[in-house]
Short mmCIF file of C-alpha atoms in Angstrom, two decimals:
data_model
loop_
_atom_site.label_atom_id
_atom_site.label_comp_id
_atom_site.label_asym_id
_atom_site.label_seq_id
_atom_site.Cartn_x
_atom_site.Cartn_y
_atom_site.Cartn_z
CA UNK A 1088 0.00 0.00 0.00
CA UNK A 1089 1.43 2.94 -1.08
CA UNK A 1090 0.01 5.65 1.31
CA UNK A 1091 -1.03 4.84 4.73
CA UNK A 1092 -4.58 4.03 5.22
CA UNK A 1093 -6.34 6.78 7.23
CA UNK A 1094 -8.72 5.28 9.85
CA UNK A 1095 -11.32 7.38 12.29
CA UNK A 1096 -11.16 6.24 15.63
CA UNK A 1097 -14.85 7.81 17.07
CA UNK A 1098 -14.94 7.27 20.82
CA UNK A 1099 -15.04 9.90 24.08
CA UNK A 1100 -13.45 7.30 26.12
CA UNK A 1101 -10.25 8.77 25.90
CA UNK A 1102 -8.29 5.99 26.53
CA UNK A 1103 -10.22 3.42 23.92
CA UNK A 1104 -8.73 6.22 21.38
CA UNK A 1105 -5.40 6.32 22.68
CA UNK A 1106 -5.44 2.81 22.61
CA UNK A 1107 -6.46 2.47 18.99
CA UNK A 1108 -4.38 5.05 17.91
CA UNK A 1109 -1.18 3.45 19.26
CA UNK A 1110 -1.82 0.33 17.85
CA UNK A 1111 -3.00 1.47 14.36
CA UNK A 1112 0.40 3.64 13.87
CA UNK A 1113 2.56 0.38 14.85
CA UNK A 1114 0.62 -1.53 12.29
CA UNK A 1115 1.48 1.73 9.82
CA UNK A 1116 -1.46 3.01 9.37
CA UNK A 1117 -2.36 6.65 9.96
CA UNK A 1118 -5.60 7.08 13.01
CA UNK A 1119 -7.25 10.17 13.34
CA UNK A 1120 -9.11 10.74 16.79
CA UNK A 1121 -12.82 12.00 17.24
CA UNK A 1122 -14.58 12.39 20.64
CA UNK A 1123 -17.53 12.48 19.35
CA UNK A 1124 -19.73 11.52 16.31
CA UNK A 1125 -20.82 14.73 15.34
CA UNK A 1126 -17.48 15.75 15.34
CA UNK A 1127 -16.60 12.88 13.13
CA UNK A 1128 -20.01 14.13 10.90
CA UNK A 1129 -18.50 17.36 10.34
CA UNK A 1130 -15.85 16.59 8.97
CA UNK A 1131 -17.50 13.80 6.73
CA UNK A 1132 -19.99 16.69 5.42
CA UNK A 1133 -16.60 18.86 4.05
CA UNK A 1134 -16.12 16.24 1.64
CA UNK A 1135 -13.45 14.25 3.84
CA UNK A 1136 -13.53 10.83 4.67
CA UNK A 1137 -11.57 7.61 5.68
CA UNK A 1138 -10.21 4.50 4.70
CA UNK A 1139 -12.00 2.28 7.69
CA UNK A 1140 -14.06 4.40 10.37
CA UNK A 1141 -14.87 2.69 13.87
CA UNK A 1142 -16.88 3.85 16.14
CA UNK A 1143 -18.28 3.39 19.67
CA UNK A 1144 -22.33 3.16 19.36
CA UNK A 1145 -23.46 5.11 22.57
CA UNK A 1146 -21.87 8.54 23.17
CA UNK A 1147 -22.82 11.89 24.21
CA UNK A 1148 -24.67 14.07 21.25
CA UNK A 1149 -25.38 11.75 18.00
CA UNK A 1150 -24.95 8.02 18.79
CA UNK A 1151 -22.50 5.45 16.76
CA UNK A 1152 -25.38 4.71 15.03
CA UNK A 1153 -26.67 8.00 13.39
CA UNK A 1154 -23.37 8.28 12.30
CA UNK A 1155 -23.26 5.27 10.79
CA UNK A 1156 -26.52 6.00 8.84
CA UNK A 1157 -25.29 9.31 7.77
CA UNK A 1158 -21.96 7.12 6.47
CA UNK A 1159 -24.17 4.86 4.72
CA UNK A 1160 -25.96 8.29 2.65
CA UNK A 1161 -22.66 10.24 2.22
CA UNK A 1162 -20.48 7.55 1.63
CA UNK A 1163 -22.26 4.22 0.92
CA UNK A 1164 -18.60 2.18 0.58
CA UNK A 1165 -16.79 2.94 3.42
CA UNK A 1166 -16.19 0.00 5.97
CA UNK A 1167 -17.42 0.90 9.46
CA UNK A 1168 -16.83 -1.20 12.21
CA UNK A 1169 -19.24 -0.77 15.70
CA UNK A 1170 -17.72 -0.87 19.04
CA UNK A 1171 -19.63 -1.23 21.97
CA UNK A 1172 -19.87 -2.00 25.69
CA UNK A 1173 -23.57 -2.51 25.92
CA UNK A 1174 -23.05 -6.48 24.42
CA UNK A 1175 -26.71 -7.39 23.25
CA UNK A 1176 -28.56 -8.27 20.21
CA UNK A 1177 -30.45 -5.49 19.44
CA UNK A 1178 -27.15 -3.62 18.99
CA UNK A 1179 -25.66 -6.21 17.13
CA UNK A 1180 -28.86 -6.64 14.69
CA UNK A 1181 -28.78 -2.68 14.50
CA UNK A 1182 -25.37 -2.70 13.46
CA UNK A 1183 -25.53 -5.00 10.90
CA UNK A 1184 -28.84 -4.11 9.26
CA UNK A 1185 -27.14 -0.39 9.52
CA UNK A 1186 -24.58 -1.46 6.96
CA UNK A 1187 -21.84 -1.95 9.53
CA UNK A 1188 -19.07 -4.11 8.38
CA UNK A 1189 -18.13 -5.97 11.38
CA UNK A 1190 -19.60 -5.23 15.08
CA UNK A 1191 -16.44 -5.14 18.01
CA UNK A 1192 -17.60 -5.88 21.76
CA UNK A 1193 -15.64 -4.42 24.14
CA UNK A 1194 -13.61 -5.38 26.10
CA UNK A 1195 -11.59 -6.93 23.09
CA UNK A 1196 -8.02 -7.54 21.93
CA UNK A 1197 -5.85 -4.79 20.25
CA UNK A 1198 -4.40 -7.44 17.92
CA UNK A 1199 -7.78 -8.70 16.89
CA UNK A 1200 -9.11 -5.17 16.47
CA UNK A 1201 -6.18 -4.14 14.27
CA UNK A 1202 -6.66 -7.38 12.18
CA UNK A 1203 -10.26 -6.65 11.68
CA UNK A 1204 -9.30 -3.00 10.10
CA UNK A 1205 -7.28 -5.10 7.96
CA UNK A 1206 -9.94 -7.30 6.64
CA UNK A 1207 -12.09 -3.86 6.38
CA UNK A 1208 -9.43 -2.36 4.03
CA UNK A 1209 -9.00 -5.89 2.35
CA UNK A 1210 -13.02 -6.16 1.59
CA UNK A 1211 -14.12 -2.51 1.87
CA UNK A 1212 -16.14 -3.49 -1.37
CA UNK A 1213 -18.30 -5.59 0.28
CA UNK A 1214 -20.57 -4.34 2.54
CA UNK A 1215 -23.53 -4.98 3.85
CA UNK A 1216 -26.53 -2.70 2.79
CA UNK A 1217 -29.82 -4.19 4.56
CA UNK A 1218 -32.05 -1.44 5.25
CA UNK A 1219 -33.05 -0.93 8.71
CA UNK A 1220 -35.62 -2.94 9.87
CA UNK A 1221 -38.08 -2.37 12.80
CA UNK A 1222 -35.62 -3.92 15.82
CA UNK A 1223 -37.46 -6.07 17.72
CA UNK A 1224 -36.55 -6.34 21.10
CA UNK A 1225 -35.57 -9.66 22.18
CA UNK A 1226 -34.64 -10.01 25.73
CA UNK A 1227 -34.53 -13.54 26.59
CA UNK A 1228 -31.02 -13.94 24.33
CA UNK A 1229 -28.86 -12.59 26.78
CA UNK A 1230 -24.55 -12.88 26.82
CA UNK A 1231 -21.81 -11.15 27.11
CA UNK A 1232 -19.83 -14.06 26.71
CA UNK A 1233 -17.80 -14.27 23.73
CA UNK A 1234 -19.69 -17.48 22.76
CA UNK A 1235 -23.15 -15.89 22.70
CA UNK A 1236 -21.06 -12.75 20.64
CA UNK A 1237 -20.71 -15.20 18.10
CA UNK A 1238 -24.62 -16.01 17.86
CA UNK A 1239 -25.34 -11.99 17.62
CA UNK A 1240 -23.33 -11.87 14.98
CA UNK A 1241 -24.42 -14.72 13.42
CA UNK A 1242 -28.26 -13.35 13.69
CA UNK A 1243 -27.46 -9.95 12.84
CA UNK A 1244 -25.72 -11.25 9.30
CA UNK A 1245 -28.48 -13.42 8.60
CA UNK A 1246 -31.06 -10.41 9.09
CA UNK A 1247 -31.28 -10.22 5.37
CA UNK A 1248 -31.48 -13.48 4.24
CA UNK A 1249 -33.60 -16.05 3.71
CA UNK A 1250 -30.92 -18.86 3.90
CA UNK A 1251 -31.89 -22.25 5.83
CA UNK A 1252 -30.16 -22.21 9.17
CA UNK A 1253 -29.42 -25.43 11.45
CA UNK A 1254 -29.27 -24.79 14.93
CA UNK A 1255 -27.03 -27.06 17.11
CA UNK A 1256 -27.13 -27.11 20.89
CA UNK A 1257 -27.77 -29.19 24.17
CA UNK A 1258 -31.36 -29.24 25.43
CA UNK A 1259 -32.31 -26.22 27.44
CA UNK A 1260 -29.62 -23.72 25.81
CA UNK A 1261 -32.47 -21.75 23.94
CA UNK A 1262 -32.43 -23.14 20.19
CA UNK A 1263 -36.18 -22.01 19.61
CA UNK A 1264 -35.75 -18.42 20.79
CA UNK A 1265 -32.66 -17.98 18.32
CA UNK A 1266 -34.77 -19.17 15.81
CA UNK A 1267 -37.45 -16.68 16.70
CA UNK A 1268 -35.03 -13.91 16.62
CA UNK A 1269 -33.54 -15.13 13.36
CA UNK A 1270 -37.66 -14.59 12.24
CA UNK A 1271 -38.33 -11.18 13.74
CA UNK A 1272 -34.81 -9.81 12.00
CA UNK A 1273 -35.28 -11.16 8.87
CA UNK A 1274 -37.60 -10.05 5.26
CA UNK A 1275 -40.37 -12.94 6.63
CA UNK A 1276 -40.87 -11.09 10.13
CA UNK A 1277 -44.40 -9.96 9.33
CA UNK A 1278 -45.26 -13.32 7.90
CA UNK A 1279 -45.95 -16.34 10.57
CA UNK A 1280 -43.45 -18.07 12.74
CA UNK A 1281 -44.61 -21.92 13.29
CA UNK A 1282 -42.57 -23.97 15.32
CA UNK A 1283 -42.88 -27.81 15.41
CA UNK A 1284 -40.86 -30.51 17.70
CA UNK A 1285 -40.71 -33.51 15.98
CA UNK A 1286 -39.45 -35.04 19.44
CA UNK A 1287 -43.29 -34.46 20.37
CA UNK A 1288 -45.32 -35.77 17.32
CA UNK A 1289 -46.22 -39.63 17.62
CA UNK A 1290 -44.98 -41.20 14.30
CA UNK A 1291 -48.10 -41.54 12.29
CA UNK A 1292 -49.26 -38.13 12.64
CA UNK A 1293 -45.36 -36.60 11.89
CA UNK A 1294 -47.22 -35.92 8.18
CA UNK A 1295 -49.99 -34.70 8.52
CA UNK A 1296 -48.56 -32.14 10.81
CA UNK A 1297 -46.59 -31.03 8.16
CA UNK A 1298 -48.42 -31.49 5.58
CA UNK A 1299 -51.55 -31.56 6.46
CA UNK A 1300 -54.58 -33.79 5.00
CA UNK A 1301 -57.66 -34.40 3.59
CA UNK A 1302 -61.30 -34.92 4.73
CA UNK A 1303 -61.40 -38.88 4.81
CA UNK A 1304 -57.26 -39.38 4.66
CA UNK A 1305 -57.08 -41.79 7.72
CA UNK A 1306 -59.45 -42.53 10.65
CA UNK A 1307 -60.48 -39.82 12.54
CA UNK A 1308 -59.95 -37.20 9.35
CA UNK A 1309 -63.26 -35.62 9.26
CA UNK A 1310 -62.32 -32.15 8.16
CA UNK A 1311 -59.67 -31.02 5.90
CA UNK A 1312 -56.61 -29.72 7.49
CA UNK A 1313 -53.91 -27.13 6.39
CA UNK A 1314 -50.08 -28.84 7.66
CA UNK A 1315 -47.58 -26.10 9.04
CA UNK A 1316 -46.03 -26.16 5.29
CA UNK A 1317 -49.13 -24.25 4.51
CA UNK A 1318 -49.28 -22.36 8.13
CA UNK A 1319 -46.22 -21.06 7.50
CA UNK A 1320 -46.30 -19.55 3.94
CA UNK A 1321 -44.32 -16.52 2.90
CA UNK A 1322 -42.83 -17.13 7.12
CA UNK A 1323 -40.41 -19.51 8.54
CA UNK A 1324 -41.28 -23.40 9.46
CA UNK A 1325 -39.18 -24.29 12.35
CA UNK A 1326 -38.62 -27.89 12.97
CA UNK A 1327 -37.02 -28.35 16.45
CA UNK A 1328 -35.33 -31.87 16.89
CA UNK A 1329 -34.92 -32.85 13.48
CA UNK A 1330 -32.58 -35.65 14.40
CA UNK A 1331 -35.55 -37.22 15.86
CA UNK A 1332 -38.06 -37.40 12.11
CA UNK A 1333 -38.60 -40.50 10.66
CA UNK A 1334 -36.85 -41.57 7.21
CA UNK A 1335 -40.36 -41.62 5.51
CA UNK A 1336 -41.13 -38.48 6.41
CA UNK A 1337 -37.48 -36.91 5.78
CA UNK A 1338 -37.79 -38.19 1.93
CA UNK A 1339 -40.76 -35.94 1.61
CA UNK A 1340 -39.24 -32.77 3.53
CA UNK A 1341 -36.71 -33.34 0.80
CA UNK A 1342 -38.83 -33.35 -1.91
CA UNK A 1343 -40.31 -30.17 -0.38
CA UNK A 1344 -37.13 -28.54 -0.03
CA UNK A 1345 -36.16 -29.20 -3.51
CA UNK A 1346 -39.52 -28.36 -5.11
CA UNK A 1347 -41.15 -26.13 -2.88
CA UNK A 1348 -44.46 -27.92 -3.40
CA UNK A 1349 -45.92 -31.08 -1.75
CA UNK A 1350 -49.49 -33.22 -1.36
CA UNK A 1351 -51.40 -33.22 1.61
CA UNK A 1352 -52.07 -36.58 3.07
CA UNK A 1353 -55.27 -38.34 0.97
CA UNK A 1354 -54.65 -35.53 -1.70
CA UNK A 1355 -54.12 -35.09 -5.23
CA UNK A 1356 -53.18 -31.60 -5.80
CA UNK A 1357 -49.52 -30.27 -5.43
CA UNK A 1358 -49.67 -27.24 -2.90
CA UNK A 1359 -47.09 -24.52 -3.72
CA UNK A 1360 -45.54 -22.61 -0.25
CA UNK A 1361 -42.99 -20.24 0.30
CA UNK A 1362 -40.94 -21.06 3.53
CA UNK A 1363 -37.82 -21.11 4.87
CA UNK A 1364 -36.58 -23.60 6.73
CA UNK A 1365 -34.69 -23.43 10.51
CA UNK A 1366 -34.00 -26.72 11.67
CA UNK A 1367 -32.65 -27.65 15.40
CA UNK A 1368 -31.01 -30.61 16.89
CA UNK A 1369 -29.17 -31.95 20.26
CA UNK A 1370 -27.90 -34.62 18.62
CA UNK A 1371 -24.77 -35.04 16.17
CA UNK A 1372 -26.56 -35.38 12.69
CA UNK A 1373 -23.38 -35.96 11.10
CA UNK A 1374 -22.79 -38.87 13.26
CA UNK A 1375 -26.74 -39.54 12.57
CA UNK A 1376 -25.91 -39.93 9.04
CA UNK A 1377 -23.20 -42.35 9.31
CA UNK A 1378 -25.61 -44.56 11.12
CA UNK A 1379 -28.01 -44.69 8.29
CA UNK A 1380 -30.87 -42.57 10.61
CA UNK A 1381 -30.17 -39.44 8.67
CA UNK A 1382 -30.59 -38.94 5.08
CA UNK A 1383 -26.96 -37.18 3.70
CA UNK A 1384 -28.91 -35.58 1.29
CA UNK A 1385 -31.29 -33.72 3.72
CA UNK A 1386 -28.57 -33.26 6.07
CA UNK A 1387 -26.56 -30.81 3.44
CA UNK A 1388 -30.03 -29.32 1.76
CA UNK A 1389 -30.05 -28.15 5.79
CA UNK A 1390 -26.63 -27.38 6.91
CA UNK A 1391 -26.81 -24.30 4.72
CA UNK A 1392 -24.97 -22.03 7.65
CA UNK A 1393 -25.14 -23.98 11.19
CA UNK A 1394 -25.30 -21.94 14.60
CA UNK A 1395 -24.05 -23.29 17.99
CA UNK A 1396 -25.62 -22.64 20.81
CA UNK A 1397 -22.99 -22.90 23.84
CA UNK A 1398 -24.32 -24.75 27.05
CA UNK A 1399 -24.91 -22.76 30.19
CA UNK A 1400 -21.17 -23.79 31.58
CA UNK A 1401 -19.77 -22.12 28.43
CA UNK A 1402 -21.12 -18.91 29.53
CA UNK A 1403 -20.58 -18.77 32.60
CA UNK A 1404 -20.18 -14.99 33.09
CA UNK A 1405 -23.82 -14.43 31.63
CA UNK A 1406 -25.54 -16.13 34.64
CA UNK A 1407 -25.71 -13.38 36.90
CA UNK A 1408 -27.68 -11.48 34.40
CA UNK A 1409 -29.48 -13.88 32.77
CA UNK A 1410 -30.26 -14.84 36.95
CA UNK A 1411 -31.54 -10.93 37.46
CA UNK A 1412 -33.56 -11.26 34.29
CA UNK A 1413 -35.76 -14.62 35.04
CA UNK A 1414 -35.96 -13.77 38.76
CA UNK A 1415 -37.65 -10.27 37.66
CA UNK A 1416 -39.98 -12.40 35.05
CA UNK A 1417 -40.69 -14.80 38.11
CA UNK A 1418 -41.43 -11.71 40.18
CA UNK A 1419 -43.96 -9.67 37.31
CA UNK A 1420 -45.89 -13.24 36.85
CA UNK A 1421 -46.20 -13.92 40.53
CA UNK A 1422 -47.05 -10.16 41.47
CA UNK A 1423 -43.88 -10.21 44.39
CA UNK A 1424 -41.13 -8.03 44.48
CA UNK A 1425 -38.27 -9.62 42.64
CA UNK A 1426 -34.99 -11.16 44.38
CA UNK A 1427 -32.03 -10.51 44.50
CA UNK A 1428 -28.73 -12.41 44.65
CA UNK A 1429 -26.52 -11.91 47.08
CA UNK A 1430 -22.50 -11.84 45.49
CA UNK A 1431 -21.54 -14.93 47.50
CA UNK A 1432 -24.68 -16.60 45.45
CA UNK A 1433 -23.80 -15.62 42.13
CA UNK A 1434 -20.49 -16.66 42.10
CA UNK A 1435 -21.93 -19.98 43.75
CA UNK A 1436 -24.03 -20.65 40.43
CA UNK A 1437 -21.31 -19.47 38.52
CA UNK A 1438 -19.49 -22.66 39.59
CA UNK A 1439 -22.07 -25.09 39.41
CA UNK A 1440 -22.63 -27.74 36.38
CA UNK A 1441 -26.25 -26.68 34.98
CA UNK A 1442 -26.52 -30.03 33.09
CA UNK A 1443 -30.37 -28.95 32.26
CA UNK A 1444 -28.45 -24.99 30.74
CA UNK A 1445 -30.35 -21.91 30.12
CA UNK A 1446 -33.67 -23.85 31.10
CA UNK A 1447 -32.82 -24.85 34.61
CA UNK A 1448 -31.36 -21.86 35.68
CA UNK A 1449 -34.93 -19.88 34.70
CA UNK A 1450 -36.85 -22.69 36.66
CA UNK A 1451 -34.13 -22.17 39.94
CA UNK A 1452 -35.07 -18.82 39.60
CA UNK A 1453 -39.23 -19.49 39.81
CA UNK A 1454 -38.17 -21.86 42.42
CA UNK A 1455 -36.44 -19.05 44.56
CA UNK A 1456 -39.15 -16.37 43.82
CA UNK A 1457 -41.71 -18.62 45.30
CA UNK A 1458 -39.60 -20.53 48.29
CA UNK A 1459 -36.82 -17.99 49.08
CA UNK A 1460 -38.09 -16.20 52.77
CA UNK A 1461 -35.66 -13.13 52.35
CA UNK A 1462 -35.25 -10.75 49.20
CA UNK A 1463 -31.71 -11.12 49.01
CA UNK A 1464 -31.18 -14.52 48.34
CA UNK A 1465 -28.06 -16.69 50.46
CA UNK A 1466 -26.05 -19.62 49.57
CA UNK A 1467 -28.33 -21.59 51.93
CA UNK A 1468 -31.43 -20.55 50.31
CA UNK A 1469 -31.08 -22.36 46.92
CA UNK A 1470 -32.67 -25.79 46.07
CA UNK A 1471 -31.21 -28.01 48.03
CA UNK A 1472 -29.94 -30.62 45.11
CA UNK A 1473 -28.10 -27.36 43.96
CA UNK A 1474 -26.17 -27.32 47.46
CA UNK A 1475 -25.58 -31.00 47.07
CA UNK A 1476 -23.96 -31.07 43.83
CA UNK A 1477 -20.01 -32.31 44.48
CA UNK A 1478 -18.90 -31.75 40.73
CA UNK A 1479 -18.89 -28.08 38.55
CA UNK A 1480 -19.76 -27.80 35.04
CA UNK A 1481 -15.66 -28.69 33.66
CA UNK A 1482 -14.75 -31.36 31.74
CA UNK A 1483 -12.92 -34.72 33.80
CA UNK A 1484 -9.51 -34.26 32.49
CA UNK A 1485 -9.56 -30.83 33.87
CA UNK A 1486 -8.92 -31.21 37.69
CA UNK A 1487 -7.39 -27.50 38.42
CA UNK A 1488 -10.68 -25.80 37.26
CA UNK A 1489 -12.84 -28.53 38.70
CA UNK A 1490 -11.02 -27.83 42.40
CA UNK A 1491 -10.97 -24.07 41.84
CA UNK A 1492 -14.30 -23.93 41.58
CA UNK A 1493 -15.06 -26.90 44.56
CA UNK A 1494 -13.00 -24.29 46.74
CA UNK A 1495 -15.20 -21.19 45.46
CA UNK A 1496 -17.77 -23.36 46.30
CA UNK A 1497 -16.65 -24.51 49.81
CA UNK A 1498 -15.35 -20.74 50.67
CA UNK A 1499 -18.68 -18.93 49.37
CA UNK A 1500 -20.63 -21.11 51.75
CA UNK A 1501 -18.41 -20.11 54.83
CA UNK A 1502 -16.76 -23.30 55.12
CA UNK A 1503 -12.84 -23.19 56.53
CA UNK A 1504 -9.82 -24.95 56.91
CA UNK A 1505 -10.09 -26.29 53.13
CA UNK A 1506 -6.65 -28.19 53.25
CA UNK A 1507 -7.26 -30.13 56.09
CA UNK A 1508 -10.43 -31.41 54.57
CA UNK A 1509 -8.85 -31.47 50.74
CA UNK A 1510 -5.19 -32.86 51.22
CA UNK A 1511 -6.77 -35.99 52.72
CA UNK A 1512 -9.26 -36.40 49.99
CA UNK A 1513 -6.18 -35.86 47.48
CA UNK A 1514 -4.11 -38.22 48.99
CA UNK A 1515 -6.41 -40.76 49.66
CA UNK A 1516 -7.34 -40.92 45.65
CA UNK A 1517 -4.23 -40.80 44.18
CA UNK A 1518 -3.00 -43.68 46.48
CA UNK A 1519 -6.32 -45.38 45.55
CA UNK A 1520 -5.80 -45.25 41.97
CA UNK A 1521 -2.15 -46.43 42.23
CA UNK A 1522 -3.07 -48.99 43.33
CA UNK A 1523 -5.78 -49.92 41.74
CA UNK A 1524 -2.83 -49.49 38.49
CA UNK A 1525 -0.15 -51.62 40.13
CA UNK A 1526 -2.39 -54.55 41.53
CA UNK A 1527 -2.31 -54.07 44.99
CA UNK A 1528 1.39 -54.06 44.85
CA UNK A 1529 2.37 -51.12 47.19
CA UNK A 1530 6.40 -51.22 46.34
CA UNK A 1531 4.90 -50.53 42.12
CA UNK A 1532 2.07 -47.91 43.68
CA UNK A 1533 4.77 -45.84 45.37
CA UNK A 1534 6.68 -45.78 42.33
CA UNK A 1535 3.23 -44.49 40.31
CA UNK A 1536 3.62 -41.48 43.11
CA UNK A 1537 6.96 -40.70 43.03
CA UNK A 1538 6.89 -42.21 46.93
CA UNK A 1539 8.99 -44.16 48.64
CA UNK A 1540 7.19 -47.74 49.74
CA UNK A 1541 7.72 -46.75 53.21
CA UNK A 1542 6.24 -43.50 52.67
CA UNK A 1543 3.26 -45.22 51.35
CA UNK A 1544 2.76 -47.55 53.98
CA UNK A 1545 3.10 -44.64 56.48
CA UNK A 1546 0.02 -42.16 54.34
CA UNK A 1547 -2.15 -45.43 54.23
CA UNK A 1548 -1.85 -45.65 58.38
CA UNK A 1549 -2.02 -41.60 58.62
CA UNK A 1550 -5.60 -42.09 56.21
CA UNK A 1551 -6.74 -44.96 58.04
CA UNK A 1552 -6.91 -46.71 54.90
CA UNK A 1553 -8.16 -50.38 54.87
CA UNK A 1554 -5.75 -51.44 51.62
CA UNK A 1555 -4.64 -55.54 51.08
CA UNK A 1556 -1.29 -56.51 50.64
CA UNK A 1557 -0.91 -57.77 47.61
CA UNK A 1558 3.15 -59.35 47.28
CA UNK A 1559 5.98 -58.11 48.90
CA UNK A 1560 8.12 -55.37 47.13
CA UNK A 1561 10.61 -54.80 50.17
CA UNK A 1562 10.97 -51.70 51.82
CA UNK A 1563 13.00 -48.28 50.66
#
């Protein structure tokens, strides 16, 4: 490049700026600093403009993104990328369907932020110029976790397309209300959103709830009946648990897919429908497919673009808000004055497995509204199978983080002297499973530990350990 690319930094957090600015000369490119954006518009309206512009979204005077429509009028190519603390979808949506070319949640990496002006400047041609829509507010997808970033993002590029999407994500992580936002931002929002679980629908009635059928089809048909093909025209179908449909009835969602027309059950005439297509699933379709439950073909007319959800666990810093925001639901439906957490709790669930995710921790929350005595909410005031879990939400092979968060469990709930209670426990398992390696043999177990056999012998007294000998290995 011969001349240094000029990029707008718009931000009155003086030190995001400085920040920026710093980084952006290293990488030899040339910043210029704005406090605010109607400083930034000023200039743009003498006929000046940048390479890349980035801009914080909430400021004093005109916001991030009135200057980014006023960019999109002026100057209809130039890359702008949104920064902003306030991590939620509507801002992400917003940005997108502004025309923003990438959207930046603070806190984030210098390094990552200079790369992405580099893919601005790399693909300033392409940009993104959806018309806002109406932004409809959708509060239940909270995160400020960098996982749940990646599902804003995902939603607010979609909000112009039509594309099939496949959802992926354990029970209770909140595939359905992604796929209602994916509606409400999209061309089809003022067209019907029909959901259907095909976990729920007993096996001979999976088509005519699709399709629907005719007076007389089948026993018990005695009116016509329009399937949720035909509910859903010129809208979305979404078909939750598609790893659970028959292979009958996935031959004709095929057909539908590929023709856009199908015959009601008992009928003659080909029904034409307009619908797109989300799809959801627990369960590895890939792996479905190489079992022979899963028709390939169907599984790539579906994985068009694929969104995972991540579990509760993987989110861990979003459960304190997403906590606030179900207890205050609980509150408006029961017609109490909502709870509220006390630190010492929050970090408590913060720690704890969730194995049931997003759905569990709103039901913990009805569960405290209703059985909680006190407003703020202890440790001791949970569900007592949540005080009873031994294990957190990390993977086996990861001990460190299991134990860190046993001992933010253990300290939260006032407990003391953790090492006299842990070392034993430590000791006693290791030895136990050294054992169980070596066959009983104590001289082989020591060696497993790095002990001496006498050493050994000596913990396995100290414990009060009721351990076999199994051969003699002599002594150190």
């Amino acid at each position: 490049m011969s001349q240094a690319a000029n990029i707008w930094i718009v931000d009155d957090d003086r030190s995001i700026r400085w920040v920026l600015e710093k980084a952006l000369q290293q990488d030899g490119m040339e910043p210029t600093c704005f406090d605010s954006a109607d400083s930034a518009l000023l200039r743009l309206h003498r006929q000046q403009r940048p390479d890349v512009l980035i801009s914080d979204i909430r400021m004093p005077g005109s916001s991030g993104l009135e200057l980014l429509s006023n960019v999109r009028e002026l100057h209809p190519g130039l890359p702008v990328i949104i920064m902003t603390a306030h991590s939620d979808l509507d801002s992400a949506v917003a940005s997108y369907q502004g025309g923003a070319f990438e959207y930046l949640p603070k806190p984030f990496d210098v390094d990552e932020a200079v790369a992405l002006v580099r893919r601005a400047l790399a693909h300033s041609n392409e940009q993104d110029t959806v018309h806002a829509g109406q932004s409809t507010h959708t509060p239940e997808i909270i995160g400020e976790a960098p996982a749940m970033q990646e599902v804003f993002r995902a939603i607010g590029r979609l909000s112009h397309s039509n594309i099939t999407v496949l959802i992926n994500g354990e029970s209770g992580t909140g595939k359905e209300l992604v796929a209602r936002a994916l509606h409400r931002h999209s061309p089809r929002s003022r067209s019907p959103f029909i959901a259907l679980n095909m976990a729920a629908i007993p096996r001979e009635l999976m088509e005519s709830e699709l399709f629907g059928h005719e007076k007389g089809a089948f026993t018990g048909a005695a009116v016509q009946r329009r399937g949720r093909f035909e509910q859903a025209d010129g809208g979305t179908l979404f078909l939750d648990e598609i790893g659970d449909m028959p292979a009958e009835t996935q031959t004709r969602l095929l057909r539908v897919l590929a023709d856009g027309e199908f015959y009601r059950v008992g009928g003659h005439a080909p029904i034409k429908v307009d619908v797109r297509i989300i799809a959801a699933t627990h369960q590895n379709l890939e792996e479905l497919v190489q079992a022979g439950k899963f028709r390939e073909d169907l599984f790539h007319r579906l994985n068009v673009i694929r969104i995972h959800i991540p579990t509760l666990a993987e989110r861990r810093e979003d459960i304190p808000t997403l906590a606030q925001h179900f207890l205050a639901r609980a509150a408006k439906e029961l017609a109490v004055e909502p709870k509220v957490l006390k630190p010492q709790t929050q970090e408590y669930l913060k720690a704890l497995p969730w194995p049931g995710n997003v759905r569990q921790l709103e039901n913990t929350c009805r569960w405290i509204t209703v059985m909680a005595s006190g407003r703020e909410v202890l440790v001791d005031d949970l569900p007592p199978e949540l005080l009873n879990q031994p294990h957190t939400g990390t993977t086996d092979n990861n001990w460190e983080q299991s134990l860190r968060n046993w001992a933010d469990q253990q300290l939260t709930r006032g407990v003391g002297n953790l090492l006299d209670q842990a070392v034993p426990i430590f000791e006693r398992v290791m030895i136990e499973t050294a054992l169980k390696h070596s066959a009983g043999r104590r001289g082989d177990a020591a060696i497993l530990l790095g002990w001496g056999r006498n050493t050994l012998t000596r913990k396995i007294k100290e414990l009060g350990m009721q351990v076999d000998e199994n051969g003699d290995d002599g002594d150190d």
